[in-house]
C-alpha cells in the first residue's frame, strides 16, 4: 500500500467505501491523516469498521474542518444530480477529489529524480486491453510495473513507489475529472463515442473530462492519440497545434506518415524517415480485429516512449495471453468457436467483435444503452442469427427483423447458448462463431459484466462437453457400423 503522507495531520472525509474508498481511507490513515469515512449502505460501513477504518456520520459532521472530500468516482458531484456529500462539500468550499488525485500528489511530493513513471490510458473502448497489454510488455521486458486504477487494484493499494517503478493506470472519465494534479509521463487517448452522458451532460462534457489526461504534461512527455475515429483525429490536430510535447498518432487500419500503425495486420513504427516492422499481429489470436490492432499500436507507442526497443516489444506483444471477457476464446466444439465478449456493454464496443468475425451466432441483450443496436446495422451481414436475452430482447428483435436478420428471443443466456450451438453445428458454414457481445449493461440478470461472462464461459464449457460426447458417440457408432459391415 502507498501511504498518503501529503495529507498528514489533516481531516479528510471519505465517502463511498467500496474497493477504492476503503483503500483510500487506509492509505490516508497510514500517512497520518484523520480520516472520517462514511457510506449510505449499512453493509459497507460494517465491512469498513471490521477492517479498522474510522467511521464518522458525515450527515452530522462539521464540514469546515475537512481539507478534502474523497468521493467515490461512481458518485455524482454535479450531474445528473449532486450527491448530498457533494452539496455539503460545495457549501463549505471543500475540494472534491478521488484516489487518483491522492496518488498524483504523492508522486509530485517526491524529488524529481526519485519519481516513478506513469502511463495513463483512457478512451471509451479498449482501455482495459491496452492497459493490460502495456503491463504485460513491461513485465516481459523485465521492468518493474504495477497495473491499477479503473482495473484490478485501486492505485493506493499498489506497491510502494520508487524511481524505477512504472505505474500503468486505466482511468475513467469519472476519475479524470477529480484528479487535477495528475501528471502522466505518457498519456494515451484511444477513442471517444457516446457513453456516460447522464453524468457529463453531453459529448462536450464527456470529452472535456477525458482530455484532462493531458493536463500537466510538459515537453518531456508523450501523448499517444488514436486517430481511427473523428474525435481522435480532431484531438490529435488540436494537440499538435498546442505543441509542447511529443505527439504520437496511432491507427489500427491506415497508413500514417508518423506514428504507430497497423497495415494488413502488421504493426509498424514510423519515426523520421525510417519505418520499422514491429510484429505480425495476424499471429496473435488474442488481438483479433482492427480495434485490437489499434490497442497494440497504442501499447507499442506508450512503452517505446519510455525507451523500450521494437525488437523486444514485438515478441512481448505476440505473447499476450489476452483479457477475460474481451473477445476471449473459451473453447470449440467441432468447427464452432465460442467467444466471450461480455465487456461489450454498449453498441460501439460490440461493433469491434461484429467487425472481426463472419458467420456469427450473436448473443446480445441486457439493459440497453441509448441508441441500442441501430448503429450496428452496417455489420448485420456478418450475423447469421441472433439470440436475444434480458430486457432489451424484444426491442433488439424489432431492430433486427427490420433489417432482415434472423433472430430468436431466448430470454436467458443458457437458452441462447444451447440454441446457438445447435444452429451453428447444423449450418455447415465455415468457422462459425458463437459470440456473446451483448451491446448492453448486465444489471437486469447479472451482478456485472464479469459475472455474465463467467456464466457464458461455464455454460459454454458444459455444452461443449455435452456436444463433444454426442459427437464422439456418433463417431464410435459409425466406426462400429463400418466394422460390422466389413
Coordinates of C-alpha atoms in Angstrom, one line a residue:
X1 CA 0.0 0.0 0.0
X2 CA 1.0 3.6 -0.7
X3 CA 1.0 5.8 2.4
X4 CA -0.7 9.2 1.6
X5 CA 1.7 11.4 3.6
X6 CA 0.7 14.6 1.8
X7 CA -2.5 14.8 4.0
X8 CA -0.6 14.2 7.3
X9 CA -2.3 16.0 10.2
X10 CA -5.4 16.9 8.1
X11 CA -9.0 15.9 8.5
X12 CA -10.2 14.2 5.3
X13 CA -13.7 13.0 4.5
X14 CA -14.1 9.8 2.5
X15 CA -17.4 8.8 1.1
X16 CA -18.1 5.5 -0.7
X17 CA -16.5 2.5 1.0
X18 CA -16.1 0.2 -2.0
X19 CA -12.8 -1.0 -3.3
X20 CA -11.2 2.4 -3.9
X21 CA -12.8 4.1 -0.9
X22 CA -11.6 1.6 1.6
X23 CA -8.1 1.7 0.2
X24 CA -8.1 5.5 0.2
X25 CA -9.2 5.6 3.8
X26 CA -6.5 3.1 4.9
X27 CA -3.8 4.9 2.9
X28 CA -4.7 8.3 4.3
X29 CA -4.7 6.9 7.9
X30 CA -1.4 5.2 7.3
X31 CA 0.0 8.5 6.1
X32 CA -1.1 10.4 9.3
X33 CA -4.4 11.9 8.2
X34 CA -7.5 12.0 10.4
X35 CA -10.0 10.0 8.3
X36 CA -13.7 10.5 8.5
X37 CA -15.2 7.7 6.4
X38 CA -18.9 7.0 5.6
X39 CA -21.2 5.2 3.3
X40 CA -25.0 5.2 2.9
X41 CA -25.0 1.4 3.0
X42 CA -25.0 -0.3 6.4
X43 CA -23.1 -3.3 5.0
X44 CA -20.3 -1.1 3.6
X45 CA -19.9 0.7 6.9
X46 CA -19.8 -2.6 8.8
X47 CA -17.2 -4.0 6.5
X48 CA -15.1 -0.8 6.8
X49 CA -15.3 -0.9 10.6
X50 CA -14.3 -4.6 10.6
X51 CA -11.1 -3.6 8.7
X52 CA -10.2 -0.8 11.2
X53 CA -11.5 2.2 9.3
X54 CA -12.7 5.1 11.4
X55 CA -16.3 6.0 10.7
X56 CA -17.9 9.4 11.1
X57 CA -21.5 10.2 10.3
X58 CA -20.9 12.8 7.7
X59 CA -24.5 14.0 7.8
X60 CA -23.7 15.4 11.3
X61 CA -20.1 16.4 10.8
X62 CA -18.6 19.9 10.7
X63 CA -17.5 20.2 7.1
X64 CA -15.4 23.3 7.7
X65 CA -12.8 21.1 9.2
X66 CA -12.2 19.0 6.1
X67 CA -9.2 19.5 3.8
X68 CA -10.9 17.4 1.1
X69 CA -13.7 15.1 0.3
X70 CA -12.5 11.9 -1.3
X71 CA -15.7 10.9 -3.2
X72 CA -16.1 7.5 -4.9
X73 CA -15.8 8.0 -8.7
X74 CA -19.2 6.5 -9.2
X75 CA -21.0 9.0 -7.0
X76 CA -22.0 12.1 -9.0
X77 CA -20.9 15.6 -7.8
X78 CA -22.8 17.5 -10.5
X79 CA -24.9 15.6 -12.9
X80 CA -27.4 14.1 -13.1
X81 CA -27.9 15.3 -9.5
X82 CA -25.2 16.2 -6.9
X83 CA -24.9 13.7 -4.1
X84 CA -25.6 15.1 -0.7
X85 CA -21.9 14.9 0.3
X86 CA -21.0 16.9 -2.8
X87 CA -23.6 19.6 -1.8
X88 CA -22.0 19.8 1.7
X89 CA -18.5 20.0 0.2
X90 CA -19.5 22.8 -2.2
X91 CA -21.2 24.7 0.6
X92 CA -18.1 24.5 2.8
X93 CA -15.7 25.1 -0.1
X94 CA -14.1 21.6 0.4
X95 CA -12.3 20.3 -2.7
X96 CA -13.8 17.1 -4.1
X97 CA -11.1 14.6 -5.3
X98 CA -10.7 10.9 -5.8
X99 CA -7.9 8.4 -5.0
X100 CA -6.1 9.2 -8.3
X101 CA -5.6 12.7 -7.0
X102 CA -4.1 11.5 -3.7
X103 CA -1.8 9.2 -5.8
X104 CA -0.8 12.1 -8.0
X105 CA 0.1 14.3 -5.0
X106 CA 2.2 11.6 -3.5
X107 CA 4.3 11.4 -6.7
X108 CA 4.6 15.2 -7.0
X109 CA 5.9 15.4 -3.5
X110 CA 8.9 13.3 -4.3
X111 CA 12.2 14.7 -5.6
X112 CA 12.1 14.7 -9.5
X113 CA 14.9 12.1 -9.8
X114 CA 13.0 9.8 -7.4
X115 CA 9.6 9.8 -9.1
X116 CA 8.2 6.7 -10.7
X117 CA 6.8 6.9 -14.3
X118 CA 3.1 7.0 -15.1
X119 CA 1.5 5.6 -18.2
X120 CA -2.2 6.7 -18.1
X121 CA -4.8 5.3 -20.5
X122 CA -8.3 6.5 -21.3
X123 CA -10.9 6.2 -24.0
X124 CA -14.5 4.9 -24.3
X125 CA -13.4 1.4 -25.5
X126 CA -10.2 -0.6 -25.4
X127 CA -8.8 0.8 -22.1
X128 CA -8.5 -2.5 -20.2
X129 CA -7.0 -4.4 -23.1
X130 CA -4.4 -1.6 -23.8
X131 CA -3.6 -1.2 -20.1
X132 CA -3.1 -4.9 -19.5
X133 CA -1.1 -5.3 -22.7
X134 CA 1.2 -2.4 -21.7
X135 CA 1.7 -4.0 -18.3
X136 CA 2.4 -7.4 -20.0
X137 CA 5.0 -5.9 -22.3
X138 CA 6.8 -4.2 -19.5
X139 CA 6.9 -7.3 -17.4
X140 CA 8.2 -9.4 -20.3
X141 CA 10.9 -6.8 -20.8
X142 CA 11.9 -7.0 -17.1
X143 CA 10.6 -3.6 -16.0
X144 CA 9.2 -3.0 -12.5
X145 CA 5.5 -2.4 -13.2
X146 CA 2.2 -2.1 -11.4
X147 CA -1.2 -2.0 -13.0
X148 CA -4.3 -0.4 -11.4
X149 CA -6.8 2.5 -11.4
X150 CA -10.1 1.6 -13.0
X151 CA -8.9 -2.0 -13.4
X152 CA -7.7 -4.5 -10.9
X153 CA -6.3 -2.8 -7.8
X154 CA -7.0 0.7 -6.7
X155 CA -4.0 3.0 -7.2
X156 CA -3.3 3.4 -3.5
X157 CA -3.3 -0.3 -3.0
X158 CA -0.3 -0.7 -5.4
X159 CA 3.2 -1.4 -4.3
X160 CA 5.4 1.3 -2.8
X161 CA 6.9 4.0 -5.0
X162 CA 10.5 4.0 -6.2
X163 CA 12.3 5.7 -9.0
X164 CA 12.4 2.6 -11.2
X165 CA 8.7 1.8 -10.9
X166 CA 6.3 2.3 -13.8
X167 CA 2.6 2.6 -12.9
X168 CA 0.2 1.7 -15.7
X169 CA -3.2 3.2 -15.0
X170 CA -6.6 2.8 -16.7
X171 CA -8.6 5.9 -16.0
X172 CA -12.3 6.6 -16.4
X173 CA -13.8 10.0 -17.1
X174 CA -15.2 9.9 -13.6
X175 CA -11.6 9.6 -12.2
X176 CA -10.1 12.1 -14.5
X177 CA -12.5 14.9 -13.6
X178 CA -11.4 14.6 -9.9
X179 CA -7.6 14.4 -10.4
X180 CA -6.4 17.9 -11.2
X181 CA -2.8 17.2 -10.2
X182 CA -2.3 14.1 -12.3
X183 CA 0.9 14.3 -14.5
X184 CA 1.3 11.4 -16.9
X185 CA 4.7 10.8 -18.5
X186 CA 2.8 9.0 -21.2
X187 CA -1.0 9.8 -21.8
X188 CA -2.9 7.5 -24.1
X189 CA -6.2 8.6 -25.6
X190 CA -7.8 5.8 -27.6
X191 CA -11.1 6.9 -28.9
X192 CA -14.4 8.5 -27.9
X193 CA -18.0 7.5 -28.5
X194 CA -21.3 8.3 -26.6
X195 CA -21.3 7.0 -23.1
X196 CA -21.9 8.3 -19.5
X197 CA -23.8 11.3 -21.0
X198 CA -26.1 11.4 -18.0
X199 CA -23.0 12.1 -15.8
X200 CA -21.3 14.6 -18.1
X201 CA -24.4 16.3 -19.7
X202 CA -23.3 15.9 -23.3
X203 CA -20.5 14.8 -25.6
X204 CA -18.6 18.0 -25.0
X205 CA -18.6 17.4 -21.2
X206 CA -17.6 13.8 -21.7
X207 CA -14.7 14.8 -24.0
X208 CA -13.6 17.5 -21.6
X209 CA -13.3 15.0 -18.8
X210 CA -11.3 12.6 -20.9
X211 CA -8.9 15.3 -22.1
X212 CA -7.9 16.0 -18.6
X213 CA -5.5 13.1 -19.1
X214 CA -3.2 15.6 -20.9
X215 CA -3.2 18.2 -18.2
X216 CA 0.2 19.0 -16.6
X217 CA 2.2 17.3 -19.4
X218 CA 5.4 19.1 -20.4
X219 CA 7.7 19.0 -23.4
X220 CA 9.4 15.9 -21.9
X221 CA 6.2 13.9 -22.0
X222 CA 4.4 11.9 -24.7
X223 CA 0.7 12.0 -25.9
X224 CA -0.4 8.9 -27.7
X225 CA -3.6 9.5 -29.6
X226 CA -5.9 7.2 -31.6
X227 CA -6.9 8.6 -35.0
X228 CA -9.3 5.9 -36.2
X229 CA -12.3 7.9 -35.1
X230 CA -13.3 11.5 -35.9
X231 CA -12.8 12.8 -32.3
X232 CA -9.4 11.3 -32.1
X233 CA -8.3 12.9 -35.3
X234 CA -9.5 16.3 -34.1
X235 CA -7.9 15.9 -30.7
X236 CA -4.6 14.9 -32.4
X237 CA -4.7 18.0 -34.6
X238 CA -5.6 20.2 -31.6
X239 CA -2.7 18.8 -29.5
X240 CA -0.2 19.3 -32.3
X241 CA -1.3 22.9 -32.6
X242 CA -0.6 23.4 -28.9
X243 CA 2.8 21.8 -29.3
X244 CA 4.8 21.4 -26.1
X245 CA 5.0 17.6 -26.0
X246 CA 5.7 14.6 -28.3
X247 CA 2.6 13.6 -30.2
X248 CA 2.4 10.0 -31.5
X249 CA -0.7 9.2 -33.6
X250 CA -1.8 5.5 -33.7
X251 CA -4.0 3.6 -36.0
X252 CA -5.2 0.0 -36.4
X253 CA -6.2 0.3 -40.0
X254 CA -4.5 3.0 -42.1
X255 CA -1.1 4.2 -43.1
X256 CA 0.4 7.1 -41.1
X257 CA 3.4 9.2 -42.1
X258 CA 4.4 9.3 -38.5
X259 CA 3.4 7.2 -35.5
X260 CA 2.5 3.6 -34.9
X261 CA 0.2 1.9 -37.3
X262 CA -1.1 -1.5 -38.5
X263 CA -1.3 -2.2 -42.2
X264 CA -2.7 -5.6 -43.3
X265 CA -2.1 -7.0 -39.9
X266 CA 1.5 -5.9 -39.5
X267 CA 2.4 -3.3 -36.8
X268 CA 4.9 -0.7 -38.0
X269 CA 6.6 2.2 -36.3
X270 CA 7.3 5.3 -38.5
X271 CA 9.8 7.6 -36.9
X272 CA 11.6 10.2 -39.1
X273 CA 12.5 8.7 -42.4
X274 CA 12.7 5.1 -41.1
X275 CA 9.9 2.5 -40.8
X276 CA 10.3 -0.5 -38.6
X277 CA 8.2 -3.6 -38.6
X278 CA 7.4 -4.5 -35.0
X279 CA 5.1 -7.5 -35.2
X280 CA 2.8 -9.5 -37.4
X281 CA -0.5 -9.3 -35.4
X282 CA -2.2 -11.9 -37.5
X283 CA -0.3 -14.3 -35.4
X284 CA -1.9 -13.0 -32.2
X285 CA -5.3 -14.6 -31.7
X286 CA -5.9 -12.6 -28.5
X287 CA -5.6 -9.4 -30.5
X288 CA -8.1 -10.0 -33.3
X289 CA -9.8 -7.1 -35.1
X290 CA -8.7 -3.6 -36.1
X291 CA -9.7 -2.2 -32.7
X292 CA -7.2 -4.6 -31.0
X293 CA -4.7 -3.7 -33.6
X294 CA -5.1 0.0 -32.6
X295 CA -4.7 -1.1 -28.9
X296 CA -1.5 -2.9 -29.8
X297 CA -0.2 0.2 -31.6
X298 CA -1.1 2.3 -28.6
X299 CA 0.7 -0.1 -26.3
X300 CA 3.8 -0.1 -28.5
X301 CA 3.9 3.7 -28.7
X302 CA 3.5 4.0 -24.9
X303 CA 6.4 1.7 -23.9
X304 CA 8.6 2.9 -26.8
X305 CA 8.2 6.4 -25.3
X306 CA 9.9 5.1 -22.1
X307 CA 12.9 3.8 -24.1
X308 CA 12.0 0.2 -25.0
X309 CA 13.1 -1.1 -28.4
X310 CA 11.0 -2.6 -31.2
X311 CA 12.9 -5.9 -31.1
X312 CA 11.9 -6.5 -27.5
X313 CA 8.4 -5.1 -27.7
X314 CA 7.3 -7.1 -30.7
X315 CA 7.7 -10.6 -29.2
X316 CA 6.1 -9.4 -25.9
X317 CA 3.0 -8.3 -27.8
X318 CA 2.7 -11.6 -29.6
X319 CA 2.9 -13.4 -26.2
X320 CA 0.0 -11.5 -24.8
X321 CA -2.5 -14.0 -23.2
X322 CA -5.5 -11.8 -23.7
X323 CA -8.0 -10.4 -21.3
X324 CA -11.1 -12.2 -19.9
X325 CA -14.4 -11.0 -21.3
X326 CA -12.8 -9.1 -24.2
X327 CA -13.2 -11.3 -27.3
X328 CA -11.9 -14.2 -25.3
X329 CA -12.0 -17.6 -27.0
X330 CA -13.3 -20.1 -24.4
X331 CA -13.5 -23.3 -26.4
X332 CA -14.7 -25.1 -29.5
X333 CA -17.0 -28.0 -30.5
X334 CA -16.3 -29.2 -34.0
X335 CA -15.7 -26.1 -36.1
X336 CA -17.7 -23.9 -33.8
X337 CA -15.8 -21.4 -31.6
X338 CA -17.2 -19.7 -28.5
X339 CA -16.1 -16.1 -27.9
X340 CA -16.8 -14.3 -24.7
X341 CA -17.1 -10.5 -25.3
X342 CA -19.2 -9.7 -22.2
X343 CA -17.3 -6.4 -21.7
X344 CA -19.1 -5.0 -24.8
X345 CA -21.7 -3.1 -22.7
X346 CA -22.6 -0.7 -25.5
X347 CA -23.2 -0.8 -29.2
X348 CA -19.8 0.8 -30.1
X349 CA -18.0 -1.9 -28.0
X350 CA -20.0 -4.7 -29.7
X351 CA -19.1 -3.2 -33.1
X352 CA -15.5 -4.4 -32.6
X353 CA -16.3 -8.1 -32.4
X354 CA -19.0 -7.9 -35.1
X355 CA -16.5 -6.5 -37.4
X356 CA -13.8 -9.0 -36.6
X357 CA -15.8 -12.2 -37.4
X358 CA -18.1 -13.7 -40.1
X359 CA -20.8 -16.4 -39.7
X360 CA -21.7 -15.0 -36.3
X361 CA -24.3 -16.6 -34.0
X362 CA -24.8 -13.5 -31.9
X363 CA -26.0 -13.4 -28.3
X364 CA -27.0 -9.9 -27.3
X365 CA -29.2 -8.1 -24.9
X366 CA -29.5 -6.9 -21.3
X367 CA -30.1 -3.3 -20.2
X368 CA -29.7 -1.3 -23.4
X369 CA -27.8 1.9 -23.7
X370 CA -29.1 4.9 -25.6
X371 CA -29.3 4.1 -29.3
X372 CA -29.5 0.3 -28.8
X373 CA -28.1 -1.6 -31.7
X374 CA -29.4 0.6 -34.6
X375 CA -25.9 1.9 -35.2
X376 CA -24.6 -1.6 -35.9
X377 CA -26.8 -2.2 -39.0
X378 CA -23.8 -2.0 -41.4
X379 CA -22.4 -5.1 -39.7
X380 CA -25.6 -7.2 -39.6
X381 CA -24.5 -9.0 -42.8
X382 CA -21.9 -10.8 -40.6
X383 CA -24.7 -12.2 -38.3
X384 CA -26.2 -15.5 -39.4
X385 CA -28.7 -15.4 -36.5
X386 CA -29.1 -13.5 -33.2
X387 CA -30.3 -14.8 -29.8
X388 CA -31.6 -12.1 -27.6
X389 CA -31.6 -12.0 -23.8
X390 CA -32.8 -9.7 -21.0
X391 CA -34.8 -6.5 -21.0
X392 CA -33.6 -5.5 -24.5
X393 CA -34.7 -8.7 -26.2
X394 CA -38.0 -7.5 -27.8
X395 CA -36.6 -4.1 -28.8
X396 CA -33.5 -5.7 -30.3
X397 CA -35.7 -8.2 -32.1
X398 CA -37.6 -5.4 -33.7
X399 CA -34.5 -3.7 -35.0
X400 CA -33.0 -7.0 -36.4
X401 CA -36.3 -8.0 -38.1
X402 CA -36.5 -4.6 -39.7
X403 CA -33.0 -5.2 -41.1
X404 CA -34.0 -8.8 -42.2
X405 CA -31.7 -10.5 -39.7
X406 CA -32.9 -13.9 -38.4
X407 CA -33.3 -13.8 -34.6
X408 CA -34.9 -15.5 -31.6
X409 CA -35.8 -14.1 -28.2
X410 CA -34.2 -16.6 -25.9
X411 CA -34.7 -14.5 -22.7
X412 CA -31.8 -16.3 -20.8
X413 CA -28.2 -16.8 -21.6
X414 CA -28.1 -20.6 -21.2
X415 CA -31.0 -21.0 -23.5
X416 CA -29.3 -18.7 -26.1
X417 CA -26.1 -20.8 -25.9
X418 CA -27.9 -24.0 -26.4
X419 CA -29.9 -22.7 -29.4
X420 CA -26.9 -21.1 -31.0
X421 CA -24.8 -24.2 -30.7
X422 CA -27.5 -26.4 -32.3
X423 CA -27.9 -23.9 -35.2
X424 CA -24.2 -23.4 -35.7
X425 CA -23.4 -27.1 -35.8
X426 CA -26.3 -27.7 -38.3
X427 CA -25.4 -24.8 -40.5
X428 CA -22.3 -26.4 -42.2
X429 CA -20.9 -22.8 -42.5
X430 CA -17.1 -22.4 -42.3
X431 CA -15.7 -21.3 -38.9
X432 CA -19.0 -20.3 -37.2
X433 CA -18.6 -18.1 -34.1
X434 CA -21.0 -18.2 -31.1
X435 CA -20.4 -14.6 -29.9
X436 CA -21.6 -13.2 -26.6
X437 CA -21.2 -9.4 -27.3
X438 CA -24.3 -8.0 -25.6
X439 CA -24.2 -4.3 -26.5
X440 CA -25.9 -3.8 -23.1
X441 CA -25.2 -3.5 -19.4
X442 CA -25.8 -6.7 -17.4
X443 CA -27.7 -5.5 -14.4
X444 CA -31.1 -7.0 -15.3
X445 CA -29.8 -10.6 -14.9
X446 CA -26.2 -10.4 -13.6
X447 CA -24.2 -8.5 -10.9
X448 CA -21.8 -7.2 -13.5
X449 CA -20.3 -7.9 -16.9
X450 CA -17.7 -10.2 -15.3
X451 CA -20.5 -12.4 -13.8
X452 CA -22.2 -12.5 -17.2
X453 CA -19.0 -13.6 -18.9
X454 CA -18.2 -16.2 -16.2
X455 CA -21.7 -17.7 -16.8
X456 CA -21.1 -17.8 -20.5
X457 CA -17.7 -19.5 -20.1
X458 CA -19.1 -22.0 -17.6
X459 CA -22.3 -22.9 -19.6
X460 CA -20.4 -23.0 -22.9
X461 CA -17.9 -25.4 -21.3
X462 CA -20.8 -27.6 -20.2
X463 CA -22.4 -27.5 -23.6
X464 CA -19.1 -28.1 -25.4
X465 CA -18.6 -31.2 -23.2
X466 CA -22.1 -32.5 -23.9
X467 CA -22.0 -32.0 -27.6
X468 CA -18.5 -33.4 -27.8
X469 CA -19.7 -36.6 -26.0
X470 CA -22.5 -36.8 -28.6
X471 CA -20.1 -36.3 -31.5
X472 CA -17.7 -38.9 -30.1
X473 CA -20.6 -41.4 -29.5
X474 CA -21.8 -40.8 -33.1
X475 CA -18.3 -41.3 -34.5
X476 CA -17.9 -44.5 -32.4
X477 CA -21.2 -45.8 -33.6
X478 CA -20.3 -45.1 -37.2
X479 CA -16.9 -46.8 -36.8
X480 CA -18.7 -49.8 -35.3
X481 CA -21.2 -50.0 -38.1
X482 CA -18.3 -49.8 -40.6
X483 CA -16.6 -52.7 -38.9
X484 CA -19.7 -54.8 -38.8
X485 CA -20.4 -54.2 -42.5
X486 CA -16.9 -55.3 -43.3

